[in-house]
Tab-separated table of C-alpha atoms in Angstrom:
chain	number	residue	atom	x	y	z
A	212	MET	CA	-19.732	4.642	41.419
A	213	GLN	CA	-19.659	0.629	41.111
A	214	LEU	CA	-17.331	-0.142	38.017
A	215	SER	CA	-14.756	1.711	35.755
A	216	VAL	CA	-13.927	-0.172	32.480
A	217	ILE	CA	-10.524	1.204	31.364
A	218	ILE	CA	-9.984	0.104	27.654
A	219	LEU	CA	-6.103	0.902	26.405
A	220	ASN	CA	-6.660	1.510	22.495
A	221	TYR	CA	-3.698	1.383	20.304
A	222	ASN	CA	-4.593	1.123	16.281
A	223	VAL	CA	-7.966	-1.019	16.721
A	224	ARG	CA	-10.407	1.064	15.420
A	225	TYR	CA	-13.561	-1.519	14.438
A	226	PHE	CA	-12.172	-3.678	17.685
A	227	LEU	CA	-12.150	-0.988	19.608
A	228	GLU	CA	-16.128	-0.584	18.437
A	229	GLN	CA	-17.507	-3.470	19.148
A	230	CYS	CA	-16.028	-3.864	22.543
A	231	VAL	CA	-16.913	-0.259	23.524
A	232	LEU	CA	-20.487	-1.411	22.530
A	233	SER	CA	-20.500	-4.780	24.189
A	234	VAL	CA	-19.709	-2.681	27.724
A	235	GLN	CA	-22.046	-0.132	26.823
A	236	ASN	CA	-24.737	-2.775	27.174
A	237	ALA	CA	-23.362	-4.724	29.758
A	238	LEU	CA	-23.336	-1.344	32.532
A	239	GLU	CA	-26.978	-0.926	31.047
A	240	THR	CA	-27.991	-2.201	34.639
A	241	ILE	CA	-24.769	-0.971	36.817
A	242	ASP	CA	-23.668	2.357	37.862
A	243	GLY	CA	-20.387	2.606	35.962
A	244	GLU	CA	-18.338	4.005	33.143
A	245	ILE	CA	-16.016	3.193	30.353
A	246	ILE	CA	-12.814	5.051	29.871
A	247	VAL	CA	-10.752	4.778	26.693
A	248	VAL	CA	-7.195	5.632	26.679
A	249	ASP	CA	-5.737	5.921	23.301
A	250	ASN	CA	-1.875	5.388	22.882
A	251	ASN	CA	-1.315	7.699	20.053
A	252	SER	CA	-3.221	5.700	17.604
A	253	SER	CA	-2.544	6.648	13.694
A	254	ASP	CA	-6.044	5.334	12.437
A	255	ASP	CA	-9.215	7.412	13.190
A	256	SER	CA	-9.691	5.405	16.746
A	257	CYS	CA	-10.120	8.855	18.403
A	258	ALA	CA	-12.341	10.322	16.018
A	259	MET	CA	-14.744	7.286	15.902
A	260	MET	CA	-15.218	7.414	19.576
A	261	LYS	CA	-16.038	11.346	19.762
A	262	GLN	CA	-18.703	10.528	16.943
A	263	ARG	CA	-20.743	7.408	18.015
A	264	PHE	CA	-19.693	7.069	22.112
A	265	PRO	CA	-19.561	11.264	22.645
A	266	ASN	CA	-20.437	10.147	26.376
A	267	VAL	CA	-17.353	8.129	26.703
A	268	LYS	CA	-14.226	9.524	28.658
A	269	LEU	CA	-11.539	9.649	26.303
A	270	ILE	CA	-8.011	10.493	27.044
A	271	GLU	CA	-5.558	10.849	24.059
A	272	ASN	CA	-2.146	9.949	24.766
A	273	LYS	CA	0.102	12.134	22.808
A	274	GLN	CA	3.035	8.914	22.106
A	275	ASN	CA	2.366	5.189	22.842
A	276	SER	CA	3.052	5.280	26.803
A	277	GLY	CA	2.724	1.199	26.603
A	278	PHE	CA	0.243	-1.260	28.496
A	279	PRO	CA	0.956	-0.674	32.096
A	280	LYS	CA	1.364	3.555	32.049
A	281	GLY	CA	-1.645	3.469	29.448
A	282	ASN	CA	-3.877	1.578	31.974
A	283	ASN	CA	-2.265	3.545	35.211
A	284	ILE	CA	-3.518	7.061	32.908
A	285	GLY	CA	-6.919	5.666	32.861
A	286	VAL	CA	-7.192	4.022	36.601
A	287	ALA	CA	-6.135	7.624	37.924
A	288	ILE	CA	-9.437	8.911	36.554
A	289	ALA	CA	-11.880	6.020	37.502
A	290	LYS	CA	-14.333	6.807	40.299
A	291	GLY	CA	-16.136	3.458	40.830
A	292	GLU	CA	-15.157	1.116	43.440
A	293	TYR	CA	-14.004	-1.776	41.254
A	294	ILE	CA	-11.881	-1.092	37.611
A	295	CYS	CA	-11.752	-3.406	34.987
A	296	ILE	CA	-9.066	-3.760	32.734
A	297	LEU	CA	-10.112	-4.762	29.529
A	298	ASN	CA	-8.259	-5.047	25.778
A	299	PRO	CA	-9.854	-3.609	22.858
A	300	ASP	CA	-9.796	-6.701	20.956
A	301	THR	CA	-12.798	-8.441	23.722
A	302	VAL	CA	-16.307	-9.036	23.503
A	303	VAL	CA	-18.228	-9.184	26.879
A	304	ALA	CA	-21.886	-10.479	27.374
A	305	GLU	CA	-24.608	-8.340	28.393
A	306	ASP	CA	-24.293	-9.633	32.024
A	307	THR	CA	-20.451	-10.206	32.575
A	308	PHE	CA	-19.910	-7.237	34.733
A	309	THR	CA	-23.495	-7.953	36.713
A	310	LYS	CA	-22.008	-11.820	36.977
A	311	VAL	CA	-18.154	-11.096	38.332
A	312	LEU	CA	-19.190	-7.843	40.607
A	313	ALA	CA	-21.923	-10.280	42.439
A	314	PHE	CA	-19.509	-13.168	42.639
A	315	ALA	CA	-16.096	-10.571	43.861
A	316	LYS	CA	-18.431	-9.099	46.540
A	317	GLN	CA	-18.931	-12.242	48.106
A	318	GLN	CA	-15.217	-12.910	48.080
A	319	THR	CA	-12.758	-11.974	51.261
A	320	GLU	CA	-9.304	-10.683	51.027
A	321	LEU	CA	-10.285	-10.843	46.957
A	322	GLY	CA	-7.136	-10.094	44.840
A	323	ILE	CA	-8.273	-10.123	40.798
A	324	VAL	CA	-11.342	-11.351	39.007
A	325	GLY	CA	-10.977	-13.266	35.827
A	326	CYS	CA	-13.200	-14.763	33.233
A	327	LYS	CA	-13.569	-17.627	30.702
A	328	LEU	CA	-11.911	-16.134	27.489
A	329	ILE	CA	-12.544	-17.701	24.056
A	330	ASP	CA	-11.084	-16.991	20.785
A	331	GLY	CA	-13.138	-15.659	17.632
A	332	THR	CA	-13.793	-19.845	16.786
A	333	GLY	CA	-15.590	-20.639	20.541
A	334	ASN	CA	-11.965	-21.992	21.551
A	335	PHE	CA	-11.036	-21.557	25.241
A	336	LEU	CA	-8.194	-20.104	25.833
A	337	PRO	CA	-6.444	-21.563	28.083
A	338	GLU	CA	-3.997	-17.922	29.311
A	339	SER	CA	-7.525	-17.315	30.735
A	340	LYS	CA	-5.882	-18.937	33.789
A	341	ARG	CA	-2.039	-19.352	34.703
A	342	GLY	CA	0.676	-20.495	37.908
A	343	VAL	CA	3.225	-18.531	38.759
A	344	PRO	CA	5.879	-18.666	35.976
A	345	THR	CA	8.690	-19.703	38.366
A	346	PRO	CA	11.668	-20.962	36.643
A	347	TRP	CA	10.710	-25.018	36.695
A	348	VAL	CA	6.944	-23.816	35.868
A	349	ALA	CA	8.418	-21.134	32.746
A	350	PHE	CA	10.343	-24.454	31.837
A	351	THR	CA	7.828	-27.052	31.537
A	352	LYS	CA	5.606	-24.196	29.234
A	353	ILE	CA	8.819	-23.000	26.905
A	354	THR	CA	9.749	-27.309	26.603
A	355	GLY	CA	6.099	-28.275	26.001
A	356	LEU	CA	6.145	-30.569	29.160
A	357	TYR	CA	3.054	-29.286	30.162
A	358	LYS	CA	1.197	-30.703	27.466
A	359	ALA	CA	2.921	-33.965	27.444
A	360	PHE	CA	1.723	-34.548	31.437
A	361	PRO	CA	-1.234	-32.453	31.404
A	362	LYS	CA	-2.747	-34.550	34.750
A	363	SER	CA	0.759	-34.351	36.469
A	364	ILE	CA	0.933	-31.613	39.222
A	365	LEU	CA	4.715	-31.255	38.216
A	366	PHE	CA	4.054	-30.328	35.053
A	367	ASN	CA	0.414	-28.729	34.452
A	368	LYS	CA	1.091	-25.663	36.664
A	369	TYR	CA	1.254	-22.894	33.585
A	370	TYR	CA	-2.208	-23.159	32.550
A	371	ALA	CA	-3.212	-23.910	36.301
A	372	GLN	CA	-4.808	-27.352	34.646
A	373	TYR	CA	-5.579	-28.921	38.292
A	374	LEU	CA	-8.517	-26.534	37.589
A	375	ASP	CA	-11.297	-27.185	34.530
A	376	GLU	CA	-12.057	-24.345	32.241
A	377	ASN	CA	-15.519	-24.683	33.821
A	378	GLU	CA	-14.693	-24.312	37.107
A	379	THR	CA	-14.321	-21.548	39.374
A	380	GLY	CA	-11.448	-21.559	41.240
A	381	LYS	CA	-8.444	-19.615	42.883
A	382	VAL	CA	-5.502	-19.108	40.840
A	383	ASP	CA	-2.396	-17.098	40.726
A	384	ILE	CA	-1.882	-15.540	37.571
A	385	LEU	CA	-5.093	-13.632	35.480
A	386	VAL	CA	-4.678	-12.171	31.976
A	387	GLY	CA	-4.264	-8.764	31.505
A	388	ALA	CA	-6.991	-8.437	28.695
A	389	PHE	CA	-10.066	-8.804	31.413
A	390	MET	CA	-9.076	-8.128	35.137
A	391	VAL	CA	-11.424	-7.121	37.859
A	392	MET	CA	-10.345	-5.531	40.605
A	393	LYS	CA	-10.809	-3.062	43.782
A	394	ARG	CA	-9.501	0.458	42.925
A	395	ASP	CA	-8.165	0.780	46.218
A	396	LEU	CA	-6.256	-2.448	45.944
A	397	TYR	CA	-5.098	-1.584	42.432
A	398	LEU	CA	-3.403	2.060	43.717
A	399	GLU	CA	-2.342	0.185	47.160
A	400	VAL	CA	0.303	-2.192	44.987
A	401	GLY	CA	0.754	0.378	42.630
A	402	GLY	CA	-1.122	-0.423	39.658
A	403	PHE	CA	1.003	-1.714	36.678
A	404	ASP	CA	4.617	-1.438	36.931
A	405	GLU	CA	5.996	1.249	34.369
A	406	ASN	CA	9.061	0.035	34.210
A	407	CYS	CA	7.639	-2.981	32.057
A	408	PHE	CA	6.268	-1.736	28.610
A	409	MET	CA	4.431	-4.507	27.922
A	410	TYR	CA	3.714	-8.638	27.733
A	411	SER	CA	4.783	-9.829	31.626
A	412	ASP	CA	2.761	-6.557	33.185
A	413	ASP	CA	-0.234	-8.922	33.840
A	414	ILE	CA	1.892	-11.244	35.633
A	415	ASP	CA	3.320	-8.997	37.506
A	416	LEU	CA	0.437	-7.462	38.832
A	417	SER	CA	-1.333	-10.403	39.735
A	418	TYR	CA	2.174	-11.711	41.581
A	419	THR	CA	2.026	-8.477	43.335
A	420	VAL	CA	-1.465	-8.839	44.589
A	421	LEU	CA	-0.876	-12.530	45.427
A	422	GLN	CA	2.270	-11.050	48.280
A	423	LYS	CA	-0.214	-8.708	49.384
A	424	GLY	CA	-2.186	-12.075	50.977
A	425	LYS	CA	-4.955	-11.268	48.591
A	426	SER	CA	-6.719	-14.168	46.220
A	427	ASN	CA	-7.077	-14.078	42.545
A	428	TYR	CA	-9.628	-15.959	41.194
A	429	TYR	CA	-10.788	-17.578	37.710
A	430	PHE	CA	-14.538	-17.460	37.203
A	431	HIS	CA	-16.192	-19.274	34.543
A	432	GLU	CA	-19.411	-18.408	34.587
A	433	THR	CA	-18.974	-15.518	31.942
A	434	SER	CA	-17.170	-15.759	28.895
A	435	ALA	CA	-16.107	-12.882	26.828
A	436	ILE	CA	-14.533	-13.214	23.201
A	437	HIS	CA	-10.779	-12.229	23.091
A	438	TYR	CA	-9.535	-11.674	19.586
A	439	LYS	CA	-5.650	-11.731	20.774
A	440	GLY	CA	-2.845	-9.897	19.008
A	441	GLU	CA	-4.317	-7.315	17.403
A	442	SER	CA	-2.930	-4.302	19.317
A	443	THR	CA	0.276	-5.966	18.799
A	444	VAL	CA	2.391	-7.057	15.571
A	445	LYS	CA	5.076	-10.003	16.171
A	446	ASP	CA	7.783	-8.260	14.898
A	447	GLY	CA	11.211	-8.080	15.760
A	448	THR	CA	10.386	-5.460	18.205
A	449	TYR	CA	7.734	-7.641	19.866
A	450	MET	CA	10.675	-10.569	20.471
A	451	LYS	CA	12.795	-7.793	21.636
A	452	ARG	CA	10.285	-6.636	24.301
A	453	PHE	CA	9.002	-10.281	24.774
A	454	ARG	CA	12.586	-10.992	25.885
A	455	GLU	CA	12.852	-7.899	28.134
A	456	ALA	CA	9.658	-8.403	29.632
A	457	MET	CA	10.498	-12.453	31.170
A	458	HIS	CA	13.866	-10.532	32.545
A	459	PHE	CA	12.369	-7.982	34.138
A	460	PHE	CA	9.650	-10.254	35.898
A	461	TYR	CA	12.710	-12.501	37.354
A	462	GLN	CA	14.930	-10.190	37.799
A	463	LYS	CA	12.286	-8.540	40.270
A	464	HIS	CA	10.586	-11.179	41.793
A	465	PHE	CA	13.523	-14.323	41.944
A	466	HIS	CA	16.649	-15.046	42.069
A	467	VAL	CA	18.050	-17.192	39.113
A	468	SER	CA	21.596	-18.393	38.318
A	469	PHE	CA	23.200	-16.780	35.442
A	470	LEU	CA	22.887	-20.184	33.716
A	471	PHE	CA	19.367	-20.107	33.777
A	472	ASP	CA	18.884	-16.523	32.985
A	473	VAL	CA	20.152	-17.439	29.753
A	474	PHE	CA	18.587	-20.284	29.114
A	475	MET	CA	15.224	-18.278	29.549
A	476	ARG	CA	16.255	-15.421	27.119
A	477	LEU	CA	17.239	-18.120	24.940
A	478	GLY	CA	13.830	-19.951	25.713
A	479	ALA	CA	12.078	-16.741	25.473
A	480	PHE	CA	13.563	-15.844	22.027
A	481	PHE	CA	12.237	-19.070	20.471
A	482	PHE	CA	8.948	-18.792	21.751
A	483	ALA	CA	8.250	-15.230	20.339
A	484	LEU	CA	9.630	-16.574	17.051
A	485	ILE	CA	6.731	-19.357	17.118
A	486	LYS	CA	4.556	-16.607	17.777
A	487	LYS	CA	5.532	-14.768	15.213
A	488	ASN	CA	5.448	-17.436	12.576
A	489	GLN	CA	2.166	-18.172	14.210
A	490	ALA	CA	0.739	-14.777	13.823
A	491	LYS	CA	0.622	-14.466	9.720
A	492	GLN	CA	-2.874	-13.654	8.874
A	493	ILE	CA	-5.130	-16.798	7.604
A	494	HIS	CA	-6.878	-15.429	4.478
A	495	LEU	CA	-9.580	-18.149	3.321
A	496	SER	CA	-11.355	-18.424	0.271
A	497	ILE	CA	-14.947	-18.334	1.378
A	498	ASP	CA	-17.207	-20.730	-0.632
A	499	GLU	CA	-20.134	-19.813	1.168
A	500	TYR	CA	-21.506	-18.174	3.640
A	501	VAL	CA	-24.827	-18.283	6.445
A	502	LEU	CA	-26.182	-15.259	7.770
A	503	TYR	CA	-28.213	-15.337	11.513
A	504	SER	CA	-30.325	-12.479	10.933
A	505	SER	CA	-33.965	-11.705	11.504
A	506	ASP	CA	-33.164	-8.514	8.924
A	507	GLU	CA	-34.385	-9.051	5.267
A	508	ASN	CA	-32.256	-5.666	4.856
A	509	LEU	CA	-29.111	-6.489	6.089
A	510	LYS	CA	-29.317	-9.853	4.356
A	511	ASN	CA	-29.844	-8.391	0.827
A	512	LYS	CA	-27.069	-6.257	1.764
A	513	VAL	CA	-24.567	-8.593	2.339
A	514	GLU	CA	-25.518	-10.881	-0.246
A	515	LYS	CA	-24.546	-8.264	-2.869
A	516	GLN	CA	-21.457	-6.974	-1.230
A	517	LEU	CA	-20.393	-10.513	-0.939
A	518	GLN	CA	-21.284	-11.982	-4.425
A	519	LYS	CA	-21.305	-15.490	-2.917
A	520	LYS	CA	-24.069	-17.984	-1.962
A	521	LEU	CA	-25.639	-17.078	0.913
A	522	HIS	CA	-28.006	-19.193	3.221
A	523	TRP	CA	-30.331	-16.940	5.413
A	524	VAL	CA	-31.179	-18.192	8.842
A	525	THR	CA	-33.477	-16.000	11.275
A	526	ASN	CA	-33.052	-17.588	14.314
A	527	ILE	CA	-30.117	-18.951	16.630
A	528	ASP	CA	-30.222	-23.172	17.152
A	529	GLU	CA	-27.546	-24.015	18.543
A	530	ASN	CA	-27.859	-27.490	18.165
A	531	THR	CA	-28.531	-27.583	14.807
A	532	LEU	CA	-26.127	-25.519	13.751
A	533	PHE	CA	-24.750	-27.029	10.904
A	534	SER	CA	-27.350	-30.001	10.269
A	535	HIS	CA	-28.765	-27.908	6.970
A	536	LEU	CA	-25.167	-27.227	4.956
A	537	ASN	CA	-23.208	-29.792	3.355
A	538	SER	CA	-19.907	-28.363	3.892
A	539	LYS	CA	-17.603	-30.923	2.731
A	540	GLY	CA	-14.994	-29.783	0.348
A	541	LYS	CA	-16.548	-26.127	1.455
A	542	GLN	CA	-14.886	-23.385	3.403
A	543	ILE	CA	-18.224	-21.988	4.858
A	544	GLU	CA	-18.265	-18.653	6.976
A	545	ILE	CA	-21.136	-17.573	9.520
A	546	LEU	CA	-22.223	-14.239	10.060
A	547	LEU	CA	-23.863	-13.196	13.581
A	548	ASP	CA	-26.040	-9.954	13.412
A	549	ASN	CA	-25.976	-8.339	16.426
A	550	ASN	CA	-28.429	-6.462	15.722
A	551	SER	CA	-30.530	-9.809	15.781
A	552	PHE	CA	-28.981	-11.689	18.596
A	553	SER	CA	-27.190	-10.391	21.858
A	554	PHE	CA	-23.369	-10.437	22.738
A	555	LYS	CA	-24.428	-12.888	24.720
A	556	LYS	CA	-26.430	-14.949	22.707
A	557	ILE	CA	-23.293	-15.039	19.836
A	558	ILE	CA	-21.138	-15.776	22.706
A	559	ALA	CA	-22.508	-18.929	23.633
A	560	PHE	CA	-23.186	-19.567	20.314
A	561	LEU	CA	-19.828	-19.845	19.441
A	562	GLU	CA	-18.880	-21.856	22.811
A	563	LYS	CA	-21.505	-24.588	21.743
A	564	ASN	CA	-20.307	-25.209	18.434
A	565	ARG	CA	-16.521	-24.623	18.465
A	566	SER	CA	-16.081	-28.446	18.320
A	567	GLN	CA	-18.318	-28.662	14.888
A	568	SER	CA	-16.149	-25.568	13.625
A	569	ARG	CA	-12.983	-27.345	14.429
A	570	GLU	CA	-14.242	-30.485	12.641
A	571	PHE	CA	-15.849	-28.690	9.571
A	572	GLY	CA	-13.148	-25.955	9.328
A	573	ILE	CA	-16.155	-23.194	9.528
A	574	THR	CA	-15.201	-19.558	10.527
A	575	PHE	CA	-17.145	-16.745	12.211
A	576	LYS	CA	-17.566	-13.162	11.995
A	577	ILE	CA	-20.017	-10.733	13.930
A	578	ILE	CA	-21.556	-7.957	12.457
A	579	PRO	CA	-21.740	-5.192	15.576
A	580	GLN	CA	-24.936	-3.469	15.837
A	581	ASN	CA	-25.861	-0.487	13.606
A	582	THR	CA	-22.223	-0.950	12.049
A	583	SER	CA	-21.291	-1.094	8.772
A	584	PHE	CA	-18.632	-3.925	8.835
A	585	MET	CA	-18.351	-7.708	9.945
A	586	ILE	CA	-15.589	-8.745	12.193
A	587	GLY	CA	-13.496	-11.557	13.407
A	588	SER	CA	-10.483	-13.831	13.162
A	589	ASN	CA	-10.430	-17.662	12.594
A	590	SER	CA	-8.059	-18.961	15.142
A	591	SER	CA	-6.082	-17.356	18.373
A	592	ASN	CA	-3.004	-16.486	15.870
A	593	ASP	CA	-4.866	-14.677	13.551
A	594	ARG	CA	-4.411	-10.875	13.224
A	595	GLY	CA	-8.538	-10.648	12.567
A	596	GLU	CA	-10.142	-9.760	9.587
A	597	ILE	CA	-12.767	-6.420	8.880
A	598	ILE	CA	-14.885	-6.432	5.876
A	599	LYS	CA	-16.817	-3.297	4.812
A	600	ILE	CA	-20.706	-3.890	3.768
A	601	ASP	CA	-21.285	-0.760	1.730
């Protein structure tokens, strides 16, 4: 078997459904498998999986064992030569795995491969590629110096800004939302360190792989949506675990002074506090909707459900997204029908029009294939929103 895709889920039933659907489509031409590990969700994630995806391997943990252990449990039963660690709040294109595996097989001393990640409005997520957060690199991140001097080698290592988002190349650290590597290597390095509950686990695994003399790669030729934050509420527990995670990584890999350790703890606290304030769900009052779909029945159903003005467009034309709209002073949301358009086309659509969406404040939602809901988020800090379609 070529590839095992491991998806660790916790209380994100609708995002999980969309994710598994996209992965299923992406594995059509690959000898692969999907393994969903559920960390004792209180929603109906497991019931949904059994009903809609009965052929997918489902592991139901009786407790929330954390990100590292949950993924290790999935990898333990995987049969693929390669594994992909994938967040449930992601959407991959139909050719994502084909492209990534072809690239991976060309490399010698392969470590981990990551791809370009975008948020729900098409904006590039800089954590798609990062540098080792040494004390100095972490300092430039916490103080914002990486923003002030983005072209300086001295300051731009946290997000590996020496490498353009549209350029494939070696990087040190990849994000745990999407990681492809050989299963044997994952097992050789011990997988994710279960002493770390979450938040520095991907940094630790990436760094451990580097210590083995392997090379990690950021691969820009395929993009995936990562809505972010869906599995984690940014509360006091989050801040506590964030501080513990950073402390864990430094204690394991670096010898730092007591003074710097105190600084990092304070920095991690304020960084987490900012994230908490940013993570409030953005509720917008939508004035008009635009439905991209070839299905007139869906158009009538959505129009009835939303009871707002609805523009109906039957074809995606990436170059004329807003040409027919007068969006001045209006909040407009674009609805993309996955029954009519592939995930690859939808992802390309979001990327192509990200600048216009920022300019006009336009938001997006996807209606996944054969579902009765629309799903999306309005920023990388937004928890996301699901609207049922009766």
